[in-house]
């Protein structure tokens, strides 16, 4: 952490622009309509920042330690499903129980794999 403070933020190499949809987390249920977001992950500070590219609310900064579940369905292969524990920074989101369930769609499978790997750290 001390070295990270000296260096400043370093962003992980993930697709910067994604589609994001909220869903209930129930198996077999498809997420609602998706919206464009800009996403940044700083592994040194353990923060994921999601900025909506449309007027859908404020940006969200979520500690990576609050990721409860991470999965990459086989079909479609460019998707990563993430469950995040409720807490500060998630104002105005639809919670499913005590978690926020989101589906991130990358442009292709290799970029989705990079996103999954980064979030799994």
PDB file of C-alpha atoms in Angstrom:
ATOM      1  CA  UNK A   1       0.000   0.000   0.000  1.00  0.00           C
ATOM      2  CA  UNK A   2       2.826   2.413   0.771  1.00  0.00           C
ATOM      3  CA  UNK A   3       4.342   1.886  -2.687  1.00  0.00           C
ATOM      4  CA  UNK A   4       0.914   2.285  -4.278  1.00  0.00           C
ATOM      5  CA  UNK A   5       0.476   5.608  -2.482  1.00  0.00           C
ATOM      6  CA  UNK A   6       3.748   6.850  -3.955  1.00  0.00           C
ATOM      7  CA  UNK A   7       2.925   5.672  -7.476  1.00  0.00           C
ATOM      8  CA  UNK A   8      -0.680   6.858  -7.530  1.00  0.00           C
ATOM      9  CA  UNK A   9      -3.513   4.957  -9.171  1.00  0.00           C
ATOM     10  CA  UNK A  10      -2.713   2.295 -11.753  1.00  0.00           C
ATOM     11  CA  UNK A  11      -5.540   0.969 -13.853  1.00  0.00           C
ATOM     12  CA  UNK A  12      -5.840  -2.669 -14.851  1.00  0.00           C
ATOM     13  CA  UNK A  13      -5.898  -3.558 -18.537  1.00  0.00           C
ATOM     14  CA  UNK A  14      -9.564  -4.344 -19.014  1.00  0.00           C
ATOM     15  CA  UNK A  15     -12.066  -3.177 -21.615  1.00  0.00           C
ATOM     16  CA  UNK A  16     -12.827   0.405 -20.635  1.00  0.00           C
ATOM     17  CA  UNK A  17     -16.302   0.576 -22.155  1.00  0.00           C
ATOM     18  CA  UNK A  18     -18.841  -2.143 -21.388  1.00  0.00           C
ATOM     19  CA  UNK A  19     -22.546  -2.754 -21.266  1.00  0.00           C
ATOM     20  CA  UNK A  20     -23.971  -3.321 -17.783  1.00  0.00           C
ATOM     21  CA  UNK A  21     -27.344  -4.725 -16.768  1.00  0.00           C
ATOM     22  CA  UNK A  22     -28.782  -5.329 -13.300  1.00  0.00           C
ATOM     23  CA  UNK A  23     -30.485  -8.638 -12.578  1.00  0.00           C
ATOM     24  CA  UNK A  24     -32.067 -10.498  -9.676  1.00  0.00           C
ATOM     25  CA  UNK A  25     -29.431 -13.211  -9.414  1.00  0.00           C
ATOM     26  CA  UNK A  26     -32.053 -15.939  -9.884  1.00  0.00           C
ATOM     27  CA  UNK A  27     -30.763 -18.750 -12.106  1.00  0.00           C
ATOM     28  CA  UNK A  28     -32.279 -18.660 -15.584  1.00  0.00           C
ATOM     29  CA  UNK A  29     -33.628 -15.124 -15.251  1.00  0.00           C
ATOM     30  CA  UNK A  30     -32.274 -12.699 -17.824  1.00  0.00           C
ATOM     31  CA  UNK A  31     -31.121  -9.234 -16.762  1.00  0.00           C
ATOM     32  CA  UNK A  32     -33.013  -6.049 -17.545  1.00  0.00           C
ATOM     33  CA  UNK A  33     -31.976  -3.782 -20.392  1.00  0.00           C
ATOM     34  CA  UNK A  34     -28.314  -2.848 -20.442  1.00  0.00           C
ATOM     35  CA  UNK A  35     -26.670   0.546 -20.477  1.00  0.00           C
ATOM     36  CA  UNK A  36     -23.215   1.735 -21.497  1.00  0.00           C
ATOM     37  CA  UNK A  37     -20.693   2.237 -18.716  1.00  0.00           C
ATOM     38  CA  UNK A  38     -17.049   3.154 -18.372  1.00  0.00           C
ATOM     39  CA  UNK A  39     -15.284   0.850 -15.947  1.00  0.00           C
ATOM     40  CA  UNK A  40     -11.912   1.172 -14.271  1.00  0.00           C
ATOM     41  CA  UNK A  41     -10.263  -1.215 -11.837  1.00  0.00           C
ATOM     42  CA  UNK A  42      -7.349  -0.102  -9.681  1.00  0.00           C
ATOM     43  CA  UNK A  43      -5.775  -3.267  -8.215  1.00  0.00           C
ATOM     44  CA  UNK A  44      -3.354  -1.283  -6.014  1.00  0.00           C
ATOM     45  CA  UNK A  45      -6.207   0.389  -4.134  1.00  0.00           C
ATOM     46  CA  UNK A  46      -8.644  -2.510  -4.641  1.00  0.00           C
ATOM     47  CA  UNK A  47     -11.352  -0.317  -6.169  1.00  0.00           C
ATOM     48  CA  UNK A  48     -13.709  -0.849  -9.093  1.00  0.00           C
ATOM     49  CA  UNK A  49     -15.268   2.344 -10.492  1.00  0.00           C
ATOM     50  CA  UNK A  50     -18.347   2.221 -12.711  1.00  0.00           C
ATOM     51  CA  UNK A  51     -19.330   5.440 -14.502  1.00  0.00           C
ATOM     52  CA  UNK A  52     -22.666   5.413 -16.364  1.00  0.00           C
ATOM     53  CA  UNK A  53     -22.369   7.011 -19.809  1.00  0.00           C
ATOM     54  CA  UNK A  54     -25.965   8.156 -19.642  1.00  0.00           C
ATOM     55  CA  UNK A  55     -27.816  10.019 -16.879  1.00  0.00           C
ATOM     56  CA  UNK A  56     -28.477   6.906 -14.777  1.00  0.00           C
ATOM     57  CA  UNK A  57     -27.123   8.134 -11.493  1.00  0.00           C
ATOM     58  CA  UNK A  58     -23.797   8.842  -9.880  1.00  0.00           C
ATOM     59  CA  UNK A  59     -20.627   6.811 -10.459  1.00  0.00           C
ATOM     60  CA  UNK A  60     -20.143   3.846  -8.156  1.00  0.00           C
ATOM     61  CA  UNK A  61     -16.871   3.003  -6.408  1.00  0.00           C
ATOM     62  CA  UNK A  62     -16.853  -0.490  -5.009  1.00  0.00           C
ATOM     63  CA  UNK A  63     -14.039  -2.191  -3.082  1.00  0.00           C
ATOM     64  CA  UNK A  64     -12.998  -5.385  -4.872  1.00  0.00           C
ATOM     65  CA  UNK A  65     -13.177  -7.136  -1.496  1.00  0.00           C
ATOM     66  CA  UNK A  66     -16.985  -6.814  -1.637  1.00  0.00           C
ATOM     67  CA  UNK A  67     -17.267  -9.054  -4.715  1.00  0.00           C
ATOM     68  CA  UNK A  68     -19.182 -12.070  -3.423  1.00  0.00           C
ATOM     69  CA  UNK A  69     -19.470 -14.097  -6.611  1.00  0.00           C
ATOM     70  CA  UNK A  70     -18.009 -13.961 -10.086  1.00  0.00           C
ATOM     71  CA  UNK A  71     -18.987 -16.176 -13.020  1.00  0.00           C
ATOM     72  CA  UNK A  72     -18.516 -16.289 -16.761  1.00  0.00           C
ATOM     73  CA  UNK A  73     -21.334 -18.193 -18.487  1.00  0.00           C
ATOM     74  CA  UNK A  74     -20.355 -20.336 -21.468  1.00  0.00           C
ATOM     75  CA  UNK A  75     -23.066 -18.713 -23.606  1.00  0.00           C
ATOM     76  CA  UNK A  76     -22.675 -15.899 -24.429  1.00  0.00           C
ATOM     77  CA  UNK A  77     -18.933 -16.030 -23.906  1.00  0.00           C
ATOM     78  CA  UNK A  78     -18.411 -12.262 -23.694  1.00  0.00           C
ATOM     79  CA  UNK A  79     -20.345 -11.888 -20.417  1.00  0.00           C
ATOM     80  CA  UNK A  80     -19.219 -11.700 -16.775  1.00  0.00           C
ATOM     81  CA  UNK A  81     -21.794 -11.901 -13.961  1.00  0.00           C
ATOM     82  CA  UNK A  82     -20.814 -10.190 -10.698  1.00  0.00           C
ATOM     83  CA  UNK A  83     -22.490 -10.192  -7.284  1.00  0.00           C
ATOM     84  CA  UNK A  84     -21.391  -7.395  -4.958  1.00  0.00           C
ATOM     85  CA  UNK A  85     -22.214  -7.204  -1.237  1.00  0.00           C
ATOM     86  CA  UNK A  86     -24.366  -4.236  -0.274  1.00  0.00           C
ATOM     87  CA  UNK A  87     -22.631  -1.316   1.385  1.00  0.00           C
ATOM     88  CA  UNK A  88     -21.438   2.267   0.909  1.00  0.00           C
ATOM     89  CA  UNK A  89     -21.154   3.489  -2.677  1.00  0.00           C
ATOM     90  CA  UNK A  90     -24.174   1.587  -3.958  1.00  0.00           C
ATOM     91  CA  UNK A  91     -26.812   4.263  -3.479  1.00  0.00           C
ATOM     92  CA  UNK A  92     -29.793   3.866  -5.784  1.00  0.00           C
ATOM     93  CA  UNK A  93     -29.067   0.356  -7.055  1.00  0.00           C
ATOM     94  CA  UNK A  94     -31.499  -2.557  -7.161  1.00  0.00           C
ATOM     95  CA  UNK A  95     -30.435  -5.032  -4.472  1.00  0.00           C
ATOM     96  CA  UNK A  96     -31.305  -8.705  -4.590  1.00  0.00           C
ATOM     97  CA  UNK A  97     -31.261  -9.589  -0.904  1.00  0.00           C
ATOM     98  CA  UNK A  98     -27.965  -8.243   0.400  1.00  0.00           C
ATOM     99  CA  UNK A  99     -26.166  -8.211  -2.966  1.00  0.00           C
ATOM    100  CA  UNK A 100     -26.110  -6.126  -6.142  1.00  0.00           C
ATOM    101  CA  UNK A 101     -26.148  -8.412  -9.199  1.00  0.00           C
ATOM    102  CA  UNK A 102     -24.766  -7.023 -12.452  1.00  0.00           C
ATOM    103  CA  UNK A 103     -23.973  -8.501 -15.852  1.00  0.00           C
ATOM    104  CA  UNK A 104     -21.044  -6.923 -17.693  1.00  0.00           C
ATOM    105  CA  UNK A 105     -20.856  -7.477 -21.454  1.00  0.00           C
ATOM    106  CA  UNK A 106     -17.488  -6.970 -23.140  1.00  0.00           C
ATOM    107  CA  UNK A 107     -16.909  -6.599 -26.903  1.00  0.00           C
ATOM    108  CA  UNK A 108     -15.591 -10.160 -27.220  1.00  0.00           C
ATOM    109  CA  UNK A 109     -14.558 -13.278 -25.272  1.00  0.00           C
ATOM    110  CA  UNK A 110     -10.837 -12.406 -24.761  1.00  0.00           C
ATOM    111  CA  UNK A 111     -11.773  -9.035 -23.257  1.00  0.00           C
ATOM    112  CA  UNK A 112     -14.372 -10.694 -21.028  1.00  0.00           C
ATOM    113  CA  UNK A 113     -11.706 -13.160 -19.872  1.00  0.00           C
ATOM    114  CA  UNK A 114      -9.367 -10.241 -19.034  1.00  0.00           C
ATOM    115  CA  UNK A 115     -12.150  -8.574 -17.061  1.00  0.00           C
ATOM    116  CA  UNK A 116     -12.937 -11.807 -15.181  1.00  0.00           C
ATOM    117  CA  UNK A 117      -9.267 -12.380 -14.352  1.00  0.00           C
ATOM    118  CA  UNK A 118      -8.835  -8.841 -13.059  1.00  0.00           C
ATOM    119  CA  UNK A 119     -11.925  -8.988 -10.839  1.00  0.00           C
ATOM    120  CA  UNK A 120     -10.938 -12.435  -9.520  1.00  0.00           C
ATOM    121  CA  UNK A 121      -7.687 -11.106  -8.013  1.00  0.00           C
TER     122      UNK A 121
END
